[in-house]
Amino acid sequence: MTSAGVLLLSVLVGASGISGHVVDAEGAPLAGARVFLENGIASDLIETRSAADGSWKFAGPVVSGAGVFAVADGLGFGGATLNSAVSDVTIRLVPAATLTGTVVNQKDKPVAGAHVTRVGLLGDSKVGIPLGKLAVLGIAEPVTDEQGRFTVPYLPQGGTVALKVGHPDYAQEAVDNLSVASDARVMLYNGLPVRGQVLSRGTRQPVAGVSVMVRNAQPPHDTAMCASDHMGKFSLWLKPGVYMYQAISLGMQSPGWNHLVLDGKKLPGDLEVFVAGKGRIVGKVCDAVSGNGVADTKVTLETQGNMAAVVRTGSDGTFATEVMAGPNSIRIEPAPGYLPPEQPALEIDVVDGQETAVPSFWLVPIPSYVLHVIDDAEAPAAHTIISVLQPQQFGWRKTDESGSAKLTFGSV
């Protein structure tokens, strides 16, 4: 599963990694559970085993949006998506169930050889299970038979899931809000062929082995992926719609997300996606009064005029993201409870393969105000009701015995 926001990219969660525990439905620790980390949608899985007390750990850095999940004998998948700076994650596993279903085409004919590439758990802790990546680790990827039938095992009993289904001759399809107990039906469409080539910036040489991600701008915001071949070429089928695409590999990436509109009336032209080396930007947003970090502040980054990342600061006010090397623009968005920064944007030159630290951003808290209410005789008006009209505030304020009321604002 991908995150709902179409522009979310990788953010450093913690240089020391991520840790947690695996427990059963009653909260008892589970030893020997298989625990997996998908450190970004383009990354391979990393596996470990839970210890006797159910504990597990992955070394950092771990990116925001990464998925951590576990499975054990007789129990279904469980896990969480890491969307903030967390140090301990509890994965609760419940008894396993199997989802069955059928894949058909637009003519209602069964489709053989369709792969269920990903399943998303939609419970209290949402996480995507990359079934295609698990295949190399001994957990078979579900594939439809001649009747178009498939089964997805190891799902949480009584849960709700989303499926992503792919086939070389059809557009990828995502189906949401399926009960594990239901018999699912997935229809594949022919779609439109989208082709292109990944080239190095400057030399225009083909680049092989680069993941091209195409993200749907409409719900459920699923992401289709393919890799460039030895000539840098890639192709995939997509339904008409509005998309955004980006290329990324271990050491290279494109400037950011580009728009792609498929109206279904004509075939799109071949795409050229340029990649270059990448580096990492790190920084911090601080409270100008206390000096402490300001958590959950939105930070946007542009590369060559394209939106490259939208990240949020962790609990200590720090943020980090990988971007294409070269000139980049970084901007701090207004934070609740703080005045806009005097210098909200910075231009930064990122060096290939290196970490670049940007100067800290300092935010001044919005001051509190004391309102004094007096009557005609200029005496304090106690217990007077006050309503703040702009900026609009929820609820009323009341003056104290001295006719005073303290007003605080989240924004101005």
Tab-separated table of C-alpha atoms in Angstrom:
chain	number	residue	atom	x	y	z
A	1	MET	CA	0.000	0.000	0.000
A	2	THR	CA	1.089	3.495	-0.584
A	3	SER	CA	0.423	6.510	1.419
A	4	ALA	CA	-2.637	8.537	0.506
A	5	GLY	CA	-0.738	11.726	-0.282
A	6	VAL	CA	0.532	11.626	-3.840
A	7	LEU	CA	3.711	13.584	-3.111
A	8	LEU	CA	5.033	11.844	-0.037
A	9	LEU	CA	8.647	10.696	-0.263
A	10	SER	CA	11.278	9.257	2.020
A	11	VAL	CA	12.092	10.919	5.323
A	12	LEU	CA	14.624	9.674	7.820
A	13	VAL	CA	12.893	8.204	10.847
A	14	GLY	CA	15.945	7.370	12.891
A	15	ALA	CA	19.623	6.853	12.242
A	16	SER	CA	19.645	4.152	14.913
A	17	GLY	CA	16.902	2.165	13.180
A	18	ILE	CA	13.562	0.858	14.354
A	19	SER	CA	12.652	-1.704	16.984
A	20	GLY	CA	9.604	-3.275	18.570
A	21	HIS	CA	7.862	-6.427	19.725
A	22	VAL	CA	5.636	-9.115	18.228
A	23	VAL	CA	2.710	-10.237	20.402
A	24	ASP	CA	-0.316	-12.475	19.936
A	25	ALA	CA	-3.969	-11.448	20.161
A	26	GLU	CA	-3.814	-11.566	23.983
A	27	GLY	CA	-0.637	-9.481	24.119
A	28	ALA	CA	1.749	-12.328	24.971
A	29	PRO	CA	5.212	-12.095	23.307
A	30	LEU	CA	5.848	-14.288	20.268
A	31	ALA	CA	9.274	-15.791	19.747
A	32	GLY	CA	10.592	-16.803	16.328
A	33	ALA	CA	8.125	-14.735	14.282
A	34	ARG	CA	9.395	-13.657	10.876
A	35	VAL	CA	9.668	-9.859	10.821
A	36	PHE	CA	10.200	-7.917	7.587
A	37	LEU	CA	11.132	-4.331	6.766
A	38	GLU	CA	10.278	-2.722	3.416
A	39	ASN	CA	12.448	0.379	3.628
A	40	GLY	CA	10.727	2.211	0.777
A	41	ILE	CA	8.600	0.855	-2.046
A	42	ALA	CA	11.617	0.454	-4.351
A	43	SER	CA	13.699	-1.438	-1.760
A	44	ASP	CA	14.140	-5.167	-1.226
A	45	LEU	CA	12.855	-6.725	1.964
A	46	ILE	CA	15.054	-7.170	5.023
A	47	GLU	CA	14.179	-10.016	7.397
A	48	THR	CA	14.868	-10.812	11.025
A	49	ARG	CA	13.339	-13.046	13.744
A	50	SER	CA	11.724	-12.011	16.987
A	51	ALA	CA	13.622	-12.980	20.159
A	52	ALA	CA	12.287	-14.958	23.108
A	53	ASP	CA	10.609	-11.837	24.504
A	54	GLY	CA	9.126	-11.000	21.081
A	55	SER	CA	11.579	-8.170	20.465
A	56	TRP	CA	13.104	-7.319	17.091
A	57	LYS	CA	15.241	-4.547	15.627
A	58	PHE	CA	16.388	-3.222	12.252
A	59	ALA	CA	19.441	-0.978	11.976
A	60	GLY	CA	18.921	2.502	10.510
A	61	PRO	CA	18.437	4.649	8.708
A	62	VAL	CA	14.744	3.833	8.220
A	63	VAL	CA	12.552	6.039	6.046
A	64	SER	CA	9.112	7.385	6.851
A	65	GLY	CA	6.529	5.459	4.870
A	66	ALA	CA	8.495	2.256	5.339
A	67	GLY	CA	6.490	-0.812	6.256
A	68	VAL	CA	7.342	-3.277	9.012
A	69	PHE	CA	5.308	-6.473	9.286
A	70	ALA	CA	5.459	-9.974	10.741
A	71	VAL	CA	3.952	-13.429	10.332
A	72	ALA	CA	4.105	-16.657	12.356
A	73	ASP	CA	2.794	-20.231	12.134
A	74	GLY	CA	-0.988	-20.227	12.269
A	75	LEU	CA	-1.134	-16.433	12.497
A	76	GLY	CA	-1.810	-13.835	9.812
A	77	PHE	CA	0.263	-10.846	8.783
A	78	GLY	CA	0.306	-7.783	11.002
A	79	GLY	CA	2.381	-4.639	11.001
A	80	ALA	CA	2.525	-0.873	10.715
A	81	THR	CA	3.553	1.909	8.352
A	82	LEU	CA	6.180	4.240	9.810
A	83	ASN	CA	4.868	7.751	9.263
A	84	SER	CA	6.586	9.500	12.162
A	85	ALA	CA	9.651	9.263	14.338
A	86	VAL	CA	8.888	6.180	16.421
A	87	SER	CA	11.317	4.037	18.374
A	88	ASP	CA	9.133	1.076	19.350
A	89	VAL	CA	6.459	-0.683	17.294
A	90	THR	CA	4.195	-3.403	18.635
A	91	ILE	CA	3.000	-5.864	15.979
A	92	ARG	CA	-0.059	-7.840	17.032
A	93	LEU	CA	-0.756	-11.095	15.191
A	94	VAL	CA	-4.183	-12.762	15.156
A	95	PRO	CA	-5.215	-16.178	13.748
A	96	ALA	CA	-4.734	-16.528	9.995
A	97	ALA	CA	-7.412	-16.720	7.319
A	98	THR	CA	-7.335	-17.097	3.517
A	99	LEU	CA	-8.883	-14.744	0.982
A	100	THR	CA	-10.110	-16.312	-2.278
A	101	GLY	CA	-11.104	-14.605	-5.488
A	102	THR	CA	-11.325	-14.520	-9.261
A	103	VAL	CA	-9.639	-12.289	-11.821
A	104	VAL	CA	-11.531	-11.590	-15.068
A	105	ASN	CA	-11.091	-9.264	-18.029
A	106	GLN	CA	-13.521	-6.735	-19.525
A	107	LYS	CA	-15.294	-9.540	-21.385
A	108	ASP	CA	-15.839	-11.320	-18.088
A	109	LYS	CA	-13.420	-14.063	-19.123
A	110	PRO	CA	-11.074	-15.554	-16.508
A	111	VAL	CA	-7.497	-14.316	-16.631
A	112	ALA	CA	-4.801	-16.906	-15.981
A	113	GLY	CA	-1.328	-15.929	-14.796
A	114	ALA	CA	-2.378	-12.744	-12.979
A	115	HIS	CA	-0.239	-11.988	-9.923
A	116	VAL	CA	-1.522	-10.634	-6.638
A	117	THR	CA	1.549	-8.477	-6.099
A	118	ARG	CA	0.557	-6.653	-2.942
A	119	VAL	CA	-2.038	-6.794	-0.185
A	120	GLY	CA	-2.768	-3.912	2.144
A	121	LEU	CA	-3.971	-4.487	5.687
A	122	LEU	CA	-6.605	-1.871	6.485
A	123	GLY	CA	-7.062	-2.421	10.211
A	124	ASP	CA	-5.979	-0.179	13.058
A	125	SER	CA	-2.374	-0.502	11.890
A	126	LYS	CA	-2.308	-0.098	8.117
A	127	VAL	CA	0.592	-1.651	6.205
A	128	GLY	CA	1.315	-2.991	2.734
A	129	ILE	CA	2.498	-6.590	2.324
A	130	PRO	CA	4.627	-6.856	-0.869
A	131	LEU	CA	3.781	-10.423	-1.917
A	132	GLY	CA	5.991	-10.197	-4.998
A	133	LYS	CA	9.045	-9.457	-2.851
A	134	LEU	CA	8.192	-12.195	-0.358
A	135	ALA	CA	8.419	-14.804	-3.115
A	136	VAL	CA	12.235	-14.789	-2.986
A	137	LEU	CA	12.026	-15.371	0.776
A	138	GLY	CA	9.983	-18.539	0.504
A	139	ILE	CA	6.414	-17.190	0.696
A	140	ALA	CA	4.830	-17.866	-2.696
A	141	GLU	CA	3.212	-15.018	-4.615
A	142	PRO	CA	-0.467	-15.795	-5.410
A	143	VAL	CA	-1.043	-16.428	-9.140
A	144	THR	CA	-4.371	-17.145	-10.836
A	145	ASP	CA	-5.027	-20.561	-12.392
A	146	GLU	CA	-6.781	-21.315	-15.706
A	147	GLN	CA	-10.129	-20.406	-14.132
A	148	GLY	CA	-8.749	-17.088	-12.905
A	149	ARG	CA	-8.922	-18.257	-9.288
A	150	PHE	CA	-6.438	-17.203	-6.614
A	151	THR	CA	-5.941	-17.554	-2.872
A	152	VAL	CA	-4.081	-15.213	-0.539
A	153	PRO	CA	-3.055	-16.946	2.729
A	154	TYR	CA	-1.727	-15.553	6.011
A	155	LEU	CA	-4.284	-12.744	6.284
A	156	PRO	CA	-5.673	-11.625	9.662
A	157	GLN	CA	-8.956	-13.343	10.489
A	158	GLY	CA	-11.878	-10.906	10.332
A	159	GLY	CA	-9.740	-8.221	8.708
A	160	THR	CA	-10.253	-5.877	5.768
A	161	VAL	CA	-7.686	-5.632	2.982
A	162	ALA	CA	-6.850	-4.051	-0.368
A	163	LEU	CA	-5.360	-5.982	-3.290
A	164	LYS	CA	-3.064	-5.012	-6.135
A	165	VAL	CA	-3.213	-7.320	-9.168
A	166	GLY	CA	-0.897	-7.243	-12.182
A	167	HIS	CA	-0.606	-9.021	-15.526
A	168	PRO	CA	1.724	-8.316	-18.491
A	169	ASP	CA	-1.225	-7.804	-20.876
A	170	TYR	CA	-3.394	-5.583	-18.683
A	171	ALA	CA	-3.280	-2.419	-16.626
A	172	GLN	CA	-2.578	-2.907	-12.954
A	173	GLU	CA	-5.742	-2.942	-10.839
A	174	ALA	CA	-6.222	-2.044	-7.167
A	175	VAL	CA	-9.303	-3.117	-5.200
A	176	ASP	CA	-10.059	-1.618	-1.793
A	177	ASN	CA	-12.075	-2.571	1.303
A	178	LEU	CA	-12.318	-6.345	0.821
A	179	SER	CA	-13.362	-8.518	3.727
A	180	VAL	CA	-10.976	-11.425	4.251
A	181	ALA	CA	-14.036	-13.680	4.498
A	182	SER	CA	-15.377	-12.581	1.091
A	183	ASP	CA	-14.887	-14.108	-2.363
A	184	ALA	CA	-13.193	-11.260	-4.229
A	185	ARG	CA	-13.713	-10.381	-7.877
A	186	VAL	CA	-11.100	-8.303	-9.717
A	187	MET	CA	-11.581	-7.016	-13.268
A	188	LEU	CA	-8.528	-6.145	-15.371
A	189	TYR	CA	-8.643	-3.614	-18.192
A	190	ASN	CA	-6.509	-3.469	-21.316
A	191	GLY	CA	-5.356	0.050	-20.519
A	192	LEU	CA	-2.895	2.184	-22.454
A	193	PRO	CA	0.751	1.338	-23.132
A	194	VAL	CA	3.163	3.734	-21.472
A	195	ARG	CA	6.731	3.470	-22.703
A	196	GLY	CA	9.878	5.432	-22.120
A	197	GLN	CA	13.585	5.451	-21.491
A	198	VAL	CA	15.710	6.268	-18.478
A	199	LEU	CA	18.699	8.435	-19.418
A	200	SER	CA	21.559	9.953	-17.469
A	201	ARG	CA	21.387	13.711	-17.120
A	202	GLY	CA	24.010	15.452	-19.216
A	203	THR	CA	25.310	12.453	-21.201
A	204	ARG	CA	21.886	11.050	-22.225
A	205	GLN	CA	23.277	7.538	-21.861
A	206	PRO	CA	20.722	4.764	-21.140
A	207	VAL	CA	20.606	3.664	-17.504
A	208	ALA	CA	19.594	0.085	-16.679
A	209	GLY	CA	18.068	-1.286	-13.490
A	210	VAL	CA	16.254	1.890	-12.429
A	211	SER	CA	12.804	1.548	-10.832
A	212	VAL	CA	10.167	3.702	-12.507
A	213	MET	CA	7.247	4.420	-10.166
A	214	VAL	CA	3.930	5.672	-11.531
A	215	ARG	CA	1.491	6.790	-8.836
A	216	ASN	CA	-2.218	7.278	-9.394
A	217	ALA	CA	-3.430	10.720	-8.347
A	218	GLN	CA	-6.903	9.319	-7.608
A	219	PRO	CA	-7.827	7.012	-4.717
A	220	PRO	CA	-6.641	4.474	-3.770
A	221	HIS	CA	-3.418	6.112	-5.017
A	222	ASP	CA	-1.831	2.807	-5.980
A	223	THR	CA	1.649	2.721	-7.463
A	224	ALA	CA	2.676	0.755	-10.550
A	225	MET	CA	6.341	-0.106	-10.930
A	226	CYS	CA	8.678	-1.422	-13.598
A	227	ALA	CA	12.427	-1.434	-14.145
A	228	SER	CA	14.497	-0.127	-17.040
A	229	ASP	CA	16.190	-2.808	-19.173
A	230	HIS	CA	19.758	-2.884	-20.503
A	231	MET	CA	18.826	-0.121	-22.989
A	232	GLY	CA	17.207	1.980	-20.305
A	233	LYS	CA	13.746	1.270	-21.718
A	234	PHE	CA	10.627	0.547	-19.699
A	235	SER	CA	6.963	-0.117	-20.405
A	236	LEU	CA	3.737	-0.773	-18.511
A	237	TRP	CA	-0.024	-0.602	-18.984
A	238	LEU	CA	-2.150	2.023	-17.249
A	239	LYS	CA	-5.825	2.921	-17.172
A	240	PRO	CA	-6.843	6.439	-18.279
A	241	GLY	CA	-6.322	8.904	-15.444
A	242	VAL	CA	-3.930	11.386	-13.890
A	243	TYR	CA	-0.582	10.068	-12.706
A	244	MET	CA	2.774	11.173	-11.385
A	245	TYR	CA	6.004	9.360	-12.168
A	246	GLN	CA	9.537	9.260	-10.876
A	247	ALA	CA	12.647	7.111	-11.350
A	248	ILE	CA	14.839	5.965	-8.484
A	249	SER	CA	17.616	3.464	-7.810
A	250	LEU	CA	20.172	2.834	-5.097
A	251	GLY	CA	22.448	5.677	-6.206
A	252	MET	CA	20.398	7.725	-8.693
A	253	GLN	CA	17.023	9.381	-9.062
A	254	SER	CA	15.054	11.792	-11.213
A	255	PRO	CA	14.468	15.453	-10.229
A	256	GLY	CA	11.068	14.739	-8.682
A	257	TRP	CA	7.523	13.853	-9.638
A	258	ASN	CA	6.371	14.589	-13.202
A	259	HIS	CA	2.726	14.708	-14.277
A	260	LEU	CA	1.251	12.260	-16.767
A	261	VAL	CA	-2.320	12.573	-18.031
A	262	LEU	CA	-3.872	9.659	-19.949
A	263	ASP	CA	-7.183	10.754	-21.428
A	264	GLY	CA	-7.810	7.505	-23.311
A	265	LYS	CA	-8.253	9.320	-26.623
A	266	LYS	CA	-4.696	8.995	-27.894
A	267	LEU	CA	-1.593	7.050	-27.013
A	268	PRO	CA	0.980	8.925	-24.952
A	269	GLY	CA	4.342	9.645	-26.508
A	270	ASP	CA	7.482	7.957	-25.257
A	271	LEU	CA	8.704	9.405	-21.971
A	272	GLU	CA	12.259	10.473	-21.251
A	273	VAL	CA	13.181	10.251	-17.594
A	274	PHE	CA	16.520	11.772	-16.633
A	275	VAL	CA	18.411	10.588	-13.578
A	276	ALA	CA	21.574	11.687	-11.826
A	277	GLY	CA	23.408	10.931	-8.639
A	278	LYS	CA	21.710	11.803	-5.377
A	279	GLY	CA	22.668	13.083	-1.976
A	280	ARG	CA	20.925	13.575	1.334
A	281	ILE	CA	19.650	16.747	2.964
A	282	VAL	CA	19.374	16.952	6.754
A	283	GLY	CA	18.102	19.826	8.857
A	284	LYS	CA	16.177	20.900	11.922
A	285	VAL	CA	13.288	23.191	12.806
A	286	CYS	CA	13.628	24.803	16.261
A	287	ASP	CA	11.554	26.843	18.694
A	288	ALA	CA	13.225	30.260	18.910
A	289	VAL	CA	12.322	30.643	22.600
A	290	SER	CA	13.038	27.224	24.095
A	291	GLY	CA	15.557	26.007	21.529
A	292	ASN	CA	13.755	22.665	21.329
A	293	GLY	CA	12.892	20.987	18.045
A	294	VAL	CA	9.446	21.583	16.556
A	295	ALA	CA	7.813	18.266	15.664
A	296	ASP	CA	5.519	17.536	12.706
A	297	THR	CA	6.501	20.625	10.710
A	298	LYS	CA	5.896	20.295	6.986
A	299	VAL	CA	8.976	20.694	4.779
A	300	THR	CA	8.729	20.779	0.981
A	301	LEU	CA	11.556	20.317	-1.485
A	302	GLU	CA	11.774	21.187	-5.194
A	303	THR	CA	14.351	20.024	-7.718
A	304	GLN	CA	14.527	21.744	-11.103
A	305	GLY	CA	11.028	23.114	-10.607
A	306	ASN	CA	9.517	19.712	-9.776
A	307	MET	CA	8.097	18.783	-6.404
A	308	ALA	CA	10.624	16.261	-5.130
A	309	ALA	CA	9.501	15.590	-1.570
A	310	VAL	CA	7.111	16.566	1.176
A	311	VAL	CA	8.456	15.530	4.563
A	312	ARG	CA	7.669	16.227	8.217
A	313	THR	CA	10.000	16.737	11.122
A	314	GLY	CA	10.322	14.034	13.755
A	315	SER	CA	9.759	14.377	17.484
A	316	ASP	CA	13.139	16.141	17.869
A	317	GLY	CA	12.449	18.585	15.011
A	318	THR	CA	14.875	16.954	12.584
A	319	PHE	CA	14.175	15.988	8.994
A	320	ALA	CA	16.072	14.340	6.157
A	321	THR	CA	15.440	13.199	2.621
A	322	GLU	CA	17.331	12.000	-0.446
A	323	VAL	CA	17.211	14.181	-3.565
A	324	MET	CA	18.934	14.519	-6.907
A	325	ALA	CA	22.361	16.099	-6.683
A	326	GLY	CA	22.580	19.728	-7.758
A	327	PRO	CA	20.533	22.847	-6.972
A	328	ASN	CA	17.501	22.270	-4.761
A	329	SER	CA	15.008	24.521	-3.018
A	330	ILE	CA	13.789	23.725	0.489
A	331	ARG	CA	10.849	25.454	2.193
A	332	ILE	CA	9.434	25.362	5.711
A	333	GLU	CA	5.635	25.584	5.790
A	334	PRO	CA	3.806	27.442	8.606
A	335	ALA	CA	3.584	25.359	11.788
A	336	PRO	CA	0.612	25.455	14.190
A	337	GLY	CA	1.328	27.743	17.147
A	338	TYR	CA	4.181	29.581	15.397
A	339	LEU	CA	4.632	32.697	13.320
A	340	PRO	CA	5.802	32.158	9.718
A	341	PRO	CA	9.618	31.927	9.566
A	342	GLU	CA	11.430	35.092	8.528
A	343	GLN	CA	13.301	33.103	5.875
A	344	PRO	CA	11.010	30.220	4.891
A	345	ALA	CA	13.041	29.028	1.876
A	346	LEU	CA	16.663	28.190	1.183
A	347	GLU	CA	18.573	27.287	-1.951
A	348	ILE	CA	20.939	24.397	-1.325
A	349	ASP	CA	23.448	22.663	-3.593
A	350	VAL	CA	23.456	18.907	-2.940
A	351	VAL	CA	26.656	16.976	-3.676
A	352	ASP	CA	26.414	13.511	-5.218
A	353	GLY	CA	26.785	10.797	-2.588
A	354	GLN	CA	27.190	13.220	0.303
A	355	GLU	CA	25.083	14.508	3.167
A	356	THR	CA	24.355	18.219	3.166
A	357	ALA	CA	23.272	19.911	6.396
A	358	VAL	CA	21.095	22.999	5.974
A	359	PRO	CA	21.058	25.792	8.574
A	360	SER	CA	18.418	25.324	11.270
A	361	PHE	CA	15.077	27.051	10.785
A	362	TRP	CA	13.918	29.045	13.824
A	363	LEU	CA	10.223	29.546	14.512
A	364	VAL	CA	8.861	32.159	16.898
A	365	PRO	CA	5.842	31.022	18.957
A	366	ILE	CA	2.680	33.043	18.437
A	367	PRO	CA	2.429	35.207	21.558
A	368	SER	CA	-0.467	34.920	23.989
A	369	TYR	CA	-2.614	37.988	24.511
A	370	VAL	CA	-4.422	39.203	27.610
A	371	LEU	CA	-7.715	40.964	26.968
A	372	HIS	CA	-9.009	43.324	29.683
A	373	VAL	CA	-12.750	44.003	29.669
A	374	ILE	CA	-14.178	46.989	31.526
A	375	ASP	CA	-17.660	48.391	32.025
A	376	ASP	CA	-18.943	51.957	31.583
A	377	ALA	CA	-17.369	52.951	34.881
A	378	GLU	CA	-14.040	51.451	33.725
A	379	ALA	CA	-14.304	48.760	36.384
A	380	PRO	CA	-13.238	45.189	35.531
A	381	ALA	CA	-16.083	43.240	33.926
A	382	ALA	CA	-15.800	39.801	35.497
A	383	HIS	CA	-17.297	36.640	33.938
A	384	THR	CA	-17.807	38.291	30.558
A	385	ILE	CA	-18.175	35.881	27.657
A	386	ILE	CA	-15.742	36.424	24.748
A	387	SER	CA	-15.981	34.936	21.277
A	388	VAL	CA	-12.968	35.161	18.944
A	389	LEU	CA	-14.183	35.859	15.407
A	390	GLN	CA	-10.909	36.063	13.499
A	391	PRO	CA	-9.057	33.797	13.366
A	392	GLN	CA	-12.142	31.712	14.067
A	393	GLN	CA	-11.857	29.839	17.361
A	394	PHE	CA	-13.901	27.002	18.775
A	395	GLY	CA	-15.722	27.717	22.053
A	396	TRP	CA	-16.003	30.788	24.266
A	397	ARG	CA	-13.639	32.478	26.704
A	398	LYS	CA	-14.666	34.029	30.016
A	399	THR	CA	-12.971	36.818	31.933
A	400	ASP	CA	-11.805	36.182	35.486
A	401	GLU	CA	-12.523	38.274	38.596
A	402	SER	CA	-10.149	40.970	37.335
A	403	GLY	CA	-11.963	41.176	33.979
A	404	SER	CA	-9.045	39.563	32.131
A	405	ALA	CA	-8.921	36.626	29.706
A	406	LYS	CA	-5.907	34.981	28.100
A	407	LEU	CA	-6.142	34.388	24.356
A	408	THR	CA	-3.914	31.944	22.492
A	409	PHE	CA	-3.893	31.248	18.740
A	410	GLY	CA	-2.727	28.352	16.616
A	411	SER	CA	-2.224	30.594	13.566
A	412	VAL	CA	-2.476	34.217	12.570
